[in-house]
């Protein structure tokens, strides 16, 4: 830290001055230098307190330097500087941000070691992190531990418990029981309580129950949020009740609840799945006019819907807009576009999109692999039918290089195509690779090869092929 010597401090250094300098310094390393240099000369009598230590810890957490933040805790203990609960809460939230719930539990377990007694706020925060990260078994154990430690039930704690029960399988009724008992125990459900239950009901497919709860929510004086409306809209779209979803969309606007990108995306997805891609496009354009930025789900829903209705050109335009937004289409989206062009017998355009997908480094996952194999083989077969043998052969080579299975029909199409063109050496090579792959040529494929050799007056080669064919048939006969 060579910058320590260059730092000039006044005679009386105060915590507020150190904080001000650290706040104004965006570079973390320089902020560390300010923090360290403030106590470089102990003759000035300055020692860090909770405020300066707390700020340094927050700077480390913002940069995901968790070990450095924890080192600060050790230093605070060594310097006998009391550690406030807020510092621990900052660490919990930082670990939660990077989805490390077990680290949150670990730090919580160290609070007493640092002579900081956790309050209900810490307990509820840790409980909430576990539920949000779907660590439900651990969350329920932690809740029981909370009660054993005498942490009283409160609306925030009960809200998290209800959320856990809504996420857990088969416990929606338990969530409702707690909800109904809350007023009896002096706990008034708030908007978050209602919203959590409505979301849980929608996830369970109980959309009508969720709608009734929305009415009850408003009657109790709680205002539904955009998240609550979006949960309901998404739920109705999932069961193809588009009229109900659109009614809710209109209702939220009449109540000055502005739809967000997830609201629009849910409606667009529902419309596209039910053959209303034109209406979905209108919503898409309205969404953009309102300054909302579409996400990958929005684009995917539109592309799938347009392809399903045979509107491939429009789907390609949406794909281009998606790429302009620096969103990377996946293999499933490309497969839809390619398959759409195949349905229109536009195999060269389909092949161009296959090339684009490969050059972009987009690979299928386990779910889309089967579709990936089928569209590649379909494009090769289509190109052969249209006489584009060279382009078909290049894709065939790409299939073999990338370990994508070549179907028997694809081999046969290639052999027929090259025999018709008179390129018998390439046809023979493909047939050899076909046999090596365990695919048995049918009579039509053998006939194509034989006709090709006869046309070229290559009687010897034709005789050898005939003999090979007879031998193959003999072996098949004896094996059965």
GROMACS .gro file of C-alpha atoms in nm:
model
  480
    1UNK     CA    1   0.000   0.000   0.000
    2UNK     CA    2   0.247   0.260  -0.117
    3UNK     CA    3  -0.025   0.525  -0.125
    4UNK     CA    4  -0.036   0.542   0.256
    5UNK     CA    5   0.263   0.775   0.276
    6UNK     CA    6   0.114   1.011   0.019
    7UNK     CA    7  -0.209   1.059   0.212
    8UNK     CA    8  -0.217   1.389   0.401
    9UNK     CA    9  -0.451   1.401   0.696
   10UNK     CA   10  -0.545   1.691   0.924
   11UNK     CA   11  -0.437   1.682   1.286
   12UNK     CA   12  -0.780   1.572   1.404
   13UNK     CA   13  -0.916   1.285   1.194
   14UNK     CA   14  -1.285   1.210   1.245
   15UNK     CA   15  -1.490   0.902   1.140
   16UNK     CA   16  -1.718   1.125   0.932
   17UNK     CA   17  -1.416   1.254   0.734
   18UNK     CA   18  -1.292   0.901   0.667
   19UNK     CA   19  -1.642   0.795   0.560
   20UNK     CA   20  -1.677   1.095   0.331
   21UNK     CA   21  -1.346   1.021   0.158
   22UNK     CA   22  -1.432   0.650   0.121
   23UNK     CA   23  -1.779   0.730  -0.016
   24UNK     CA   24  -1.637   0.963  -0.279
   25UNK     CA   25  -1.375   0.712  -0.395
   26UNK     CA   26  -1.519   0.471  -0.651
   27UNK     CA   27  -1.203   0.262  -0.684
   28UNK     CA   28  -1.203  -0.010  -0.417
   29UNK     CA   29  -0.823  -0.030  -0.384
   30UNK     CA   30  -0.803   0.344  -0.325
   31UNK     CA   31  -1.084   0.323  -0.070
   32UNK     CA   32  -0.885   0.053   0.112
   33UNK     CA   33  -0.581   0.283   0.108
   34UNK     CA   34  -0.785   0.563   0.265
   35UNK     CA   35  -0.915   0.325   0.531
   36UNK     CA   36  -0.567   0.193   0.613
   37UNK     CA   37  -0.383   0.524   0.600
   38UNK     CA   38  -0.623   0.685   0.850
   39UNK     CA   39  -0.460   0.476   1.124
   40UNK     CA   40  -0.112   0.450   0.973
   41UNK     CA   41   0.026   0.690   1.231
   42UNK     CA   42  -0.117   0.611   1.570
   43UNK     CA   43   0.017   0.942   1.703
   44UNK     CA   44  -0.291   1.109   1.559
   45UNK     CA   45  -0.501   0.904   1.800
   46UNK     CA   46  -0.762   0.800   1.540
   47UNK     CA   47  -0.916   0.452   1.562
   48UNK     CA   48  -1.184   0.312   1.335
   49UNK     CA   49  -1.532   0.272   1.479
   50UNK     CA   50  -1.846   0.082   1.374
   51UNK     CA   51  -1.930   0.338   1.105
   52UNK     CA   52  -1.595   0.322   0.921
   53UNK     CA   53  -1.557  -0.055   0.965
   54UNK     CA   54  -1.916  -0.101   0.850
   55UNK     CA   55  -1.860   0.108   0.538
   56UNK     CA   56  -1.542  -0.084   0.451
   57UNK     CA   57  -1.724  -0.414   0.493
   58UNK     CA   58  -2.005  -0.294   0.264
   59UNK     CA   59  -1.750  -0.191   0.000
   60UNK     CA   60  -1.598  -0.540   0.012
   61UNK     CA   61  -1.941  -0.701  -0.010
   62UNK     CA   62  -2.039  -0.491  -0.310
   63UNK     CA   63  -1.732  -0.628  -0.488
   64UNK     CA   64  -1.814  -0.986  -0.374
   65UNK     CA   65  -1.492  -0.995  -0.168
   66UNK     CA   66  -1.650  -1.192   0.112
   67UNK     CA   67  -1.331  -1.316   0.278
   68UNK     CA   68  -1.199  -0.959   0.303
   69UNK     CA   69  -1.530  -0.852   0.459
   70UNK     CA   70  -1.507  -1.133   0.714
   71UNK     CA   71  -1.146  -1.037   0.789
   72UNK     CA   72  -1.279  -0.696   0.885
   73UNK     CA   73  -1.509  -0.864   1.138
   74UNK     CA   74  -1.208  -1.037   1.294
   75UNK     CA   75  -1.023  -0.706   1.308
   76UNK     CA   76  -1.320  -0.534   1.473
   77UNK     CA   77  -1.324  -0.802   1.742
   78UNK     CA   78  -0.949  -0.771   1.797
   79UNK     CA   79  -0.974  -0.394   1.830
   80UNK     CA   80  -1.267  -0.437   2.071
   81UNK     CA   81  -1.497  -0.241   1.844
   82UNK     CA   82  -1.855  -0.351   1.903
   83UNK     CA   83  -2.020  -0.508   1.599
   84UNK     CA   84  -2.376  -0.395   1.527
   85UNK     CA   85  -2.639  -0.635   1.396
   86UNK     CA   86  -2.675  -0.422   1.080
   87UNK     CA   87  -2.328  -0.531   0.970
   88UNK     CA   88  -2.431  -0.896   0.988
   89UNK     CA   89  -2.753  -0.818   0.802
   90UNK     CA   90  -2.544  -0.666   0.521
   91UNK     CA   91  -2.338  -0.985   0.500
   92UNK     CA   92  -2.653  -1.202   0.491
   93UNK     CA   93  -2.796  -1.000   0.203
   94UNK     CA   94  -2.469  -1.007   0.012
   95UNK     CA   95  -2.439  -1.387   0.035
   96UNK     CA   96  -2.808  -1.416  -0.057
   97UNK     CA   97  -2.745  -1.203  -0.367
   98UNK     CA   98  -2.499  -1.463  -0.498
   99UNK     CA   99  -2.725  -1.753  -0.391
  100UNK     CA  100  -2.516  -1.889  -0.104
  101UNK     CA  101  -2.772  -1.966   0.169
  102UNK     CA  102  -2.539  -2.201   0.359
  103UNK     CA  103  -2.290  -1.917   0.403
  104UNK     CA  104  -2.571  -1.707   0.548
  105UNK     CA  105  -2.641  -1.978   0.806
  106UNK     CA  106  -2.269  -2.007   0.884
  107UNK     CA  107  -2.233  -1.634   0.950
  108UNK     CA  108  -2.550  -1.634   1.159
  109UNK     CA  109  -2.395  -1.905   1.375
  110UNK     CA  110  -2.093  -1.680   1.442
  111UNK     CA  111  -2.288  -1.379   1.570
  112UNK     CA  112  -2.253  -1.470   1.937
  113UNK     CA  113  -1.884  -1.542   1.883
  114UNK     CA  114  -1.854  -1.174   1.789
  115UNK     CA  115  -2.059  -1.077   2.094
  116UNK     CA  116  -2.359  -0.973   1.889
  117UNK     CA  117  -2.694  -1.108   2.006
  118UNK     CA  118  -2.926  -1.173   1.709
  119UNK     CA  119  -3.269  -1.013   1.724
  120UNK     CA  120  -3.588  -1.122   1.549
  121UNK     CA  121  -3.472  -0.925   1.244
  122UNK     CA  122  -3.169  -1.150   1.193
  123UNK     CA  123  -3.374  -1.466   1.246
  124UNK     CA  124  -3.639  -1.360   0.995
  125UNK     CA  125  -3.375  -1.251   0.743
  126UNK     CA  126  -3.196  -1.587   0.755
  127UNK     CA  127  -3.530  -1.772   0.740
  128UNK     CA  128  -3.632  -1.566   0.436
  129UNK     CA  129  -3.303  -1.637   0.255
  130UNK     CA  130  -3.347  -2.012   0.304
  131UNK     CA  131  -3.704  -2.000   0.170
  132UNK     CA  132  -3.612  -1.782  -0.128
  133UNK     CA  133  -3.335  -2.026  -0.218
  134UNK     CA  134  -3.581  -2.319  -0.186
  135UNK     CA  135  -3.383  -2.477   0.101
  136UNK     CA  136  -3.718  -2.572   0.248
  137UNK     CA  137  -3.621  -2.855   0.484
  138UNK     CA  138  -3.353  -2.639   0.639
  139UNK     CA  139  -3.593  -2.344   0.645
  140UNK     CA  140  -3.857  -2.536   0.844
  141UNK     CA  141  -3.590  -2.658   1.088
  142UNK     CA  142  -3.468  -2.302   1.129
  143UNK     CA  143  -3.823  -2.180   1.193
  144UNK     CA  144  -3.866  -2.438   1.470
  145UNK     CA  145  -3.532  -2.326   1.615
  146UNK     CA  146  -3.656  -1.963   1.606
  147UNK     CA  147  -3.959  -2.054   1.812
  148UNK     CA  148  -3.748  -2.256   2.057
  149UNK     CA  149  -3.528  -1.950   2.105
  150UNK     CA  150  -3.835  -1.750   2.200
  151UNK     CA  151  -3.860  -1.542   1.881
  152UNK     CA  152  -4.228  -1.441   1.872
  153UNK     CA  153  -4.446  -1.490   1.567
  154UNK     CA  154  -4.480  -1.169   1.369
  155UNK     CA  155  -4.636  -1.072   1.038
  156UNK     CA  156  -4.294  -1.075   0.856
  157UNK     CA  157  -4.207  -1.416   1.005
  158UNK     CA  158  -4.550  -1.563   0.927
  159UNK     CA  159  -4.531  -1.425   0.573
  160UNK     CA  160  -4.207  -1.613   0.516
  161UNK     CA  161  -4.357  -1.928   0.669
  162UNK     CA  162  -4.659  -1.900   0.440
  163UNK     CA  163  -4.427  -1.856   0.142
  164UNK     CA  164  -4.236  -2.170   0.243
  165UNK     CA  165  -4.559  -2.369   0.270
  166UNK     CA  166  -4.677  -2.235  -0.068
  167UNK     CA  167  -4.351  -2.349  -0.229
  168UNK     CA  168  -4.352  -2.689  -0.062
  169UNK     CA  169  -4.548  -2.973  -0.220
  170UNK     CA  170  -4.895  -3.040  -0.078
  171UNK     CA  171  -4.890  -2.779   0.199
  172UNK     CA  172  -5.109  -2.506   0.050
  173UNK     CA  173  -5.388  -2.590   0.295
  174UNK     CA  174  -5.146  -2.546   0.586
  175UNK     CA  175  -5.053  -2.204   0.449
  176UNK     CA  176  -5.421  -2.111   0.442
  177UNK     CA  177  -5.476  -2.228   0.797
  178UNK     CA  178  -5.198  -2.001   0.922
  179UNK     CA  179  -5.341  -1.716   0.712
  180UNK     CA  180  -5.688  -1.760   0.865
  181UNK     CA  181  -5.549  -1.780   1.219
  182UNK     CA  182  -5.337  -1.464   1.188
  183UNK     CA  183  -5.616  -1.216   1.283
  184UNK     CA  184  -5.715  -1.434   1.582
  185UNK     CA  185  -5.362  -1.395   1.720
  186UNK     CA  186  -5.348  -1.023   1.657
  187UNK     CA  187  -5.154  -1.041   1.329
  188UNK     CA  188  -5.321  -0.857   1.040
  189UNK     CA  189  -5.231  -0.999   0.696
  190UNK     CA  190  -5.077  -0.739   0.466
  191UNK     CA  191  -5.042  -0.709   0.088
  192UNK     CA  192  -4.737  -0.938   0.095
  193UNK     CA  193  -4.938  -1.210   0.274
  194UNK     CA  194  -5.218  -1.199   0.018
  195UNK     CA  195  -4.975  -1.176  -0.274
  196UNK     CA  196  -4.781  -1.479  -0.154
  197UNK     CA  197  -5.096  -1.690  -0.121
  198UNK     CA  198  -5.230  -1.578  -0.458
  199UNK     CA  199  -4.900  -1.671  -0.623
  200UNK     CA  200  -4.904  -2.009  -0.448
  201UNK     CA  201  -5.260  -2.081  -0.561
  202UNK     CA  202  -5.174  -1.990  -0.920
  203UNK     CA  203  -4.869  -2.218  -0.913
  204UNK     CA  204  -5.098  -2.497  -0.791
  205UNK     CA  205  -5.342  -2.431  -1.076
  206UNK     CA  206  -5.613  -2.300  -0.842
  207UNK     CA  207  -5.670  -1.981  -1.037
  208UNK     CA  208  -6.034  -1.929  -0.943
  209UNK     CA  209  -5.945  -1.955  -0.573
  210UNK     CA  210  -5.670  -1.702  -0.637
  211UNK     CA  211  -5.916  -1.466  -0.805
  212UNK     CA  212  -6.153  -1.490  -0.506
  213UNK     CA  213  -5.864  -1.413  -0.272
  214UNK     CA  214  -5.782  -1.105  -0.481
  215UNK     CA  215  -6.137  -0.979  -0.424
  216UNK     CA  216  -6.102  -1.049  -0.050
  217UNK     CA  217  -5.766  -0.873  -0.050
  218UNK     CA  218  -5.912  -0.552  -0.191
  219UNK     CA  219  -6.209  -0.571   0.046
  220UNK     CA  220  -5.966  -0.583   0.341
  221UNK     CA  221  -5.802  -0.262   0.224
  222UNK     CA  222  -5.484  -0.416   0.081
  223UNK     CA  223  -5.386  -0.301  -0.267
  224UNK     CA  224  -5.266  -0.569  -0.511
  225UNK     CA  225  -4.922  -0.504  -0.656
  226UNK     CA  226  -4.806  -0.559  -1.013
  227UNK     CA  227  -4.652  -0.887  -0.894
  228UNK     CA  228  -4.989  -1.010  -0.763
  229UNK     CA  229  -5.170  -0.922  -1.085
  230UNK     CA  230  -4.893  -1.078  -1.295
  231UNK     CA  231  -4.916  -1.403  -1.096
  232UNK     CA  232  -5.288  -1.422  -1.169
  233UNK     CA  233  -5.249  -1.330  -1.535
  234UNK     CA  234  -4.975  -1.590  -1.578
  235UNK     CA  235  -5.191  -1.852  -1.403
  236UNK     CA  236  -5.491  -1.789  -1.629
  237UNK     CA  237  -5.270  -1.794  -1.940
  238UNK     CA  238  -5.127  -2.131  -1.833
  239UNK     CA  239  -5.475  -2.286  -1.839
  240UNK     CA  240  -5.573  -2.105  -2.161
  241UNK     CA  241  -5.824  -1.870  -1.997
  242UNK     CA  242  -5.715  -1.572  -2.202
  243UNK     CA  243  -6.035  -1.372  -2.152
  244UNK     CA  244  -5.985  -1.380  -1.774
  245UNK     CA  245  -5.620  -1.283  -1.818
  246UNK     CA  246  -5.707  -0.989  -2.044
  247UNK     CA  247  -5.979  -0.874  -1.803
  248UNK     CA  248  -5.721  -0.865  -1.522
  249UNK     CA  249  -5.483  -0.674  -1.749
  250UNK     CA  250  -5.749  -0.410  -1.810
  251UNK     CA  251  -5.842  -0.404  -1.441
  252UNK     CA  252  -5.486  -0.336  -1.325
  253UNK     CA  253  -5.456  -0.048  -1.569
  254UNK     CA  254  -5.785   0.100  -1.448
  255UNK     CA  255  -5.642   0.092  -1.094
  256UNK     CA  256  -5.318   0.263  -1.200
  257UNK     CA  257  -5.108  -0.049  -1.149
  258UNK     CA  258  -4.857  -0.034  -1.432
  259UNK     CA  259  -4.783  -0.369  -1.602
  260UNK     CA  260  -4.416  -0.468  -1.610
  261UNK     CA  261  -4.216  -0.677  -1.857
  262UNK     CA  262  -4.327  -1.000  -1.686
  263UNK     CA  263  -4.695  -0.903  -1.715
  264UNK     CA  264  -4.661  -0.841  -2.087
  265UNK     CA  265  -4.448  -1.154  -2.137
  266UNK     CA  266  -4.710  -1.374  -1.966
  267UNK     CA  267  -4.987  -1.237  -2.187
  268UNK     CA  268  -4.775  -1.262  -2.503
  269UNK     CA  269  -4.690  -1.623  -2.421
  270UNK     CA  270  -5.055  -1.710  -2.359
  271UNK     CA  271  -5.170  -1.544  -2.681
  272UNK     CA  272  -4.899  -1.714  -2.889
  273UNK     CA  273  -4.977  -2.059  -2.750
  274UNK     CA  274  -5.340  -2.014  -2.851
  275UNK     CA  275  -5.279  -1.899  -3.208
  276UNK     CA  276  -5.315  -1.523  -3.153
  277UNK     CA  277  -4.968  -1.411  -3.260
  278UNK     CA  278  -5.102  -1.094  -3.429
  279UNK     CA  279  -5.255  -0.976  -3.100
  280UNK     CA  280  -4.934  -1.075  -2.924
  281UNK     CA  281  -4.733  -0.860  -3.167
  282UNK     CA  282  -4.956  -0.562  -3.090
  283UNK     CA  283  -4.890  -0.608  -2.717
  284UNK     CA  284  -4.520  -0.641  -2.789
  285UNK     CA  285  -4.511  -0.309  -2.975
  286UNK     CA  286  -4.717  -0.140  -2.701
  287UNK     CA  287  -4.474  -0.269  -2.442
  288UNK     CA  288  -4.178  -0.120  -2.628
  289UNK     CA  289  -4.355   0.215  -2.671
  290UNK     CA  290  -4.391   0.227  -2.292
  291UNK     CA  291  -4.015   0.195  -2.256
  292UNK     CA  292  -4.017  -0.163  -2.129
  293UNK     CA  293  -3.730  -0.379  -2.256
  294UNK     CA  294  -3.836  -0.729  -2.372
  295UNK     CA  295  -3.649  -1.022  -2.220
  296UNK     CA  296  -3.556  -1.362  -2.364
  297UNK     CA  297  -3.893  -1.510  -2.260
  298UNK     CA  298  -4.082  -1.237  -2.449
  299UNK     CA  299  -3.886  -1.298  -2.769
  300UNK     CA  300  -3.900  -1.677  -2.736
  301UNK     CA  301  -4.277  -1.676  -2.693
  302UNK     CA  302  -4.324  -1.459  -3.002
  303UNK     CA  303  -4.089  -1.665  -3.218
  304UNK     CA  304  -4.252  -1.993  -3.113
  305UNK     CA  305  -4.600  -1.850  -3.175
  306UNK     CA  306  -4.517  -1.702  -3.516
  307UNK     CA  307  -4.346  -2.024  -3.629
  308UNK     CA  308  -4.644  -2.227  -3.511
  309UNK     CA  309  -4.870  -2.017  -3.736
  310UNK     CA  310  -4.629  -2.040  -4.031
  311UNK     CA  311  -4.525  -1.672  -4.011
  312UNK     CA  312  -4.156  -1.745  -4.056
  313UNK     CA  313  -4.055  -1.408  -4.202
  314UNK     CA  314  -4.205  -1.229  -3.902
  315UNK     CA  315  -4.032  -1.477  -3.670
  316UNK     CA  316  -3.695  -1.399  -3.834
  317UNK     CA  317  -3.756  -1.025  -3.783
  318UNK     CA  318  -3.817  -1.087  -3.411
  319UNK     CA  319  -3.502  -1.301  -3.396
  320UNK     CA  320  -3.303  -1.014  -3.550
  321UNK     CA  321  -3.447  -0.766  -3.297
  322UNK     CA  322  -3.354  -1.006  -3.020
  323UNK     CA  323  -2.993  -1.020  -3.140
  324UNK     CA  324  -2.978  -0.641  -3.173
  325UNK     CA  325  -3.064  -0.626  -2.804
  326UNK     CA  326  -2.758  -0.847  -2.733
  327UNK     CA  327  -2.977  -1.138  -2.626
  328UNK     CA  328  -2.843  -1.472  -2.752
  329UNK     CA  329  -3.105  -1.706  -2.904
  330UNK     CA  330  -3.073  -2.067  -2.791
  331UNK     CA  331  -3.068  -2.385  -3.000
  332UNK     CA  332  -3.442  -2.435  -2.945
  333UNK     CA  333  -3.527  -2.101  -3.109
  334UNK     CA  334  -3.300  -2.168  -3.407
  335UNK     CA  335  -3.458  -2.512  -3.441
  336UNK     CA  336  -3.803  -2.353  -3.463
  337UNK     CA  337  -3.687  -2.114  -3.737
  338UNK     CA  338  -3.510  -2.391  -3.930
  339UNK     CA  339  -3.809  -2.623  -3.900
  340UNK     CA  340  -4.037  -2.341  -4.017
  341UNK     CA  341  -3.835  -2.295  -4.336
  342UNK     CA  342  -3.838  -2.671  -4.392
  343UNK     CA  343  -4.219  -2.669  -4.368
  344UNK     CA  344  -4.213  -2.412  -4.650
  345UNK     CA  345  -3.966  -2.628  -4.850
  346UNK     CA  346  -3.707  -2.349  -4.827
  347UNK     CA  347  -3.416  -2.574  -4.740
  348UNK     CA  348  -3.136  -2.341  -4.845
  349UNK     CA  349  -3.262  -2.072  -4.608
  350UNK     CA  350  -3.296  -2.338  -4.339
  351UNK     CA  351  -2.935  -2.440  -4.404
  352UNK     CA  352  -2.821  -2.078  -4.370
  353UNK     CA  353  -2.972  -2.061  -4.022
  354UNK     CA  354  -2.805  -2.389  -3.928
  355UNK     CA  355  -2.472  -2.236  -4.032
  356UNK     CA  356  -2.546  -1.919  -3.834
  357UNK     CA  357  -2.624  -2.125  -3.526
  358UNK     CA  358  -2.300  -2.323  -3.553
  359UNK     CA  359  -2.086  -2.013  -3.621
  360UNK     CA  360  -2.242  -1.840  -3.318
  361UNK     CA  361  -2.127  -2.127  -3.099
  362UNK     CA  362  -2.482  -2.217  -2.997
  363UNK     CA  363  -2.514  -2.577  -2.884
  364UNK     CA  364  -2.826  -2.768  -2.781
  365UNK     CA  365  -2.886  -2.892  -2.429
  366UNK     CA  366  -3.008  -3.235  -2.328
  367UNK     CA  367  -3.372  -3.134  -2.379
  368UNK     CA  368  -3.329  -2.989  -2.730
  369UNK     CA  369  -3.075  -3.245  -2.856
  370UNK     CA  370  -3.333  -3.473  -3.020
  371UNK     CA  371  -3.490  -3.180  -3.207
  372UNK     CA  372  -3.141  -3.064  -3.304
  373UNK     CA  373  -3.064  -3.403  -3.464
  374UNK     CA  374  -3.395  -3.415  -3.650
  375UNK     CA  375  -3.371  -3.070  -3.808
  376UNK     CA  376  -3.013  -3.128  -3.929
  377UNK     CA  377  -3.112  -3.453  -4.096
  378UNK     CA  378  -3.427  -3.297  -4.239
  379UNK     CA  379  -3.231  -3.010  -4.396
  380UNK     CA  380  -2.980  -3.249  -4.557
  381UNK     CA  381  -3.263  -3.462  -4.699
  382UNK     CA  382  -3.445  -3.153  -4.829
  383UNK     CA  383  -3.132  -3.014  -4.997
  384UNK     CA  384  -3.077  -3.351  -5.165
  385UNK     CA  385  -3.435  -3.356  -5.294
  386UNK     CA  386  -3.379  -3.010  -5.444
  387UNK     CA  387  -3.046  -3.114  -5.602
  388UNK     CA  388  -2.821  -2.898  -5.379
  389UNK     CA  389  -2.574  -3.180  -5.327
  390UNK     CA  390  -2.267  -2.973  -5.231
  391UNK     CA  391  -2.451  -2.782  -4.958
  392UNK     CA  392  -2.607  -3.106  -4.835
  393UNK     CA  393  -2.265  -3.272  -4.822
  394UNK     CA  394  -2.115  -2.986  -4.621
  395UNK     CA  395  -2.387  -3.014  -4.359
  396UNK     CA  396  -2.340  -3.392  -4.360
  397UNK     CA  397  -1.968  -3.347  -4.286
  398UNK     CA  398  -2.060  -3.103  -4.008
  399UNK     CA  399  -2.292  -3.365  -3.858
  400UNK     CA  400  -2.018  -3.625  -3.848
  401UNK     CA  401  -1.760  -3.381  -3.710
  402UNK     CA  402  -1.989  -3.271  -3.425
  403UNK     CA  403  -2.108  -3.621  -3.337
  404UNK     CA  404  -2.468  -3.568  -3.451
  405UNK     CA  405  -2.638  -3.894  -3.554
  406UNK     CA  406  -2.700  -3.938  -3.927
  407UNK     CA  407  -3.031  -4.107  -4.004
  408UNK     CA  408  -3.055  -4.393  -4.255
  409UNK     CA  409  -3.282  -4.184  -4.476
  410UNK     CA  410  -3.019  -3.906  -4.481
  411UNK     CA  411  -2.750  -4.149  -4.601
  412UNK     CA  412  -2.987  -4.280  -4.869
  413UNK     CA  413  -3.079  -3.928  -4.986
  414UNK     CA  414  -2.711  -3.836  -5.021
  415UNK     CA  415  -2.626  -4.154  -5.213
  416UNK     CA  416  -2.921  -4.106  -5.453
  417UNK     CA  417  -2.828  -3.739  -5.502
  418UNK     CA  418  -2.462  -3.803  -5.585
  419UNK     CA  419  -2.541  -4.102  -5.806
  420UNK     CA  420  -2.785  -3.890  -6.003
  421UNK     CA  421  -2.516  -3.626  -6.037
  422UNK     CA  422  -2.261  -3.885  -6.145
  423UNK     CA  423  -2.025  -3.838  -5.851
  424UNK     CA  424  -1.991  -4.211  -5.777
  425UNK     CA  425  -1.679  -4.185  -5.564
  426UNK     CA  426  -1.854  -3.954  -5.316
  427UNK     CA  427  -2.164  -4.176  -5.325
  428UNK     CA  428  -1.948  -4.482  -5.252
  429UNK     CA  429  -1.775  -4.301  -4.965
  430UNK     CA  430  -2.110  -4.213  -4.809
  431UNK     CA  431  -2.231  -4.572  -4.849
  432UNK     CA  432  -1.915  -4.700  -4.679
  433UNK     CA  433  -1.971  -4.461  -4.386
  434UNK     CA  434  -2.335  -4.567  -4.381
  435UNK     CA  435  -2.240  -4.933  -4.335
  436UNK     CA  436  -1.975  -4.844  -4.074
  437UNK     CA  437  -2.245  -4.662  -3.877
  438UNK     CA  438  -2.455  -4.980  -3.876
  439UNK     CA  439  -2.714  -4.866  -4.131
  440UNK     CA  440  -2.812  -5.127  -4.394
  441UNK     CA  441  -2.866  -4.979  -4.744
  442UNK     CA  442  -3.205  -5.066  -4.890
  443UNK     CA  443  -3.267  -5.200  -5.238
  444UNK     CA  444  -3.323  -4.856  -5.384
  445UNK     CA  445  -2.983  -4.733  -5.260
  446UNK     CA  446  -2.805  -5.037  -5.407
  447UNK     CA  447  -2.994  -4.986  -5.734
  448UNK     CA  448  -2.886  -4.621  -5.752
  449UNK     CA  449  -2.523  -4.721  -5.713
  450UNK     CA  450  -2.549  -5.001  -5.971
  451UNK     CA  451  -2.728  -4.778  -6.223
  452UNK     CA  452  -2.460  -4.516  -6.171
  453UNK     CA  453  -2.181  -4.761  -6.250
  454UNK     CA  454  -2.363  -4.908  -6.551
  455UNK     CA  455  -2.422  -4.560  -6.689
  456UNK     CA  456  -2.047  -4.498  -6.657
  457UNK     CA  457  -1.978  -4.834  -6.825
  458UNK     CA  458  -1.785  -4.943  -6.517
  459UNK     CA  459  -1.893  -5.304  -6.541
  460UNK     CA  460  -1.626  -5.434  -6.302
  461UNK     CA  461  -1.735  -5.202  -6.024
  462UNK     CA  462  -2.096  -5.296  -6.090
  463UNK     CA  463  -2.012  -5.664  -6.067
  464UNK     CA  464  -1.830  -5.612  -5.739
  465UNK     CA  465  -2.126  -5.423  -5.598
  466UNK     CA  466  -2.362  -5.698  -5.713
  467UNK     CA  467  -2.144  -5.957  -5.544
  468UNK     CA  468  -2.133  -5.749  -5.225
  469UNK     CA  469  -2.510  -5.714  -5.234
  470UNK     CA  470  -2.558  -6.090  -5.279
  471UNK     CA  471  -2.311  -6.160  -4.998
  472UNK     CA  472  -2.496  -5.914  -4.771
  473UNK     CA  473  -2.830  -6.079  -4.849
  474UNK     CA  474  -2.680  -6.424  -4.788
  475UNK     CA  475  -2.542  -6.316  -4.450
  476UNK     CA  476  -2.880  -6.168  -4.352
  477UNK     CA  477  -3.051  -6.492  -4.452
  478UNK     CA  478  -2.813  -6.717  -4.258
  479UNK     CA  479  -2.830  -6.493  -3.950
  480UNK     CA  480  -3.206  -6.533  -3.934
   0.00000   0.00000   0.00000
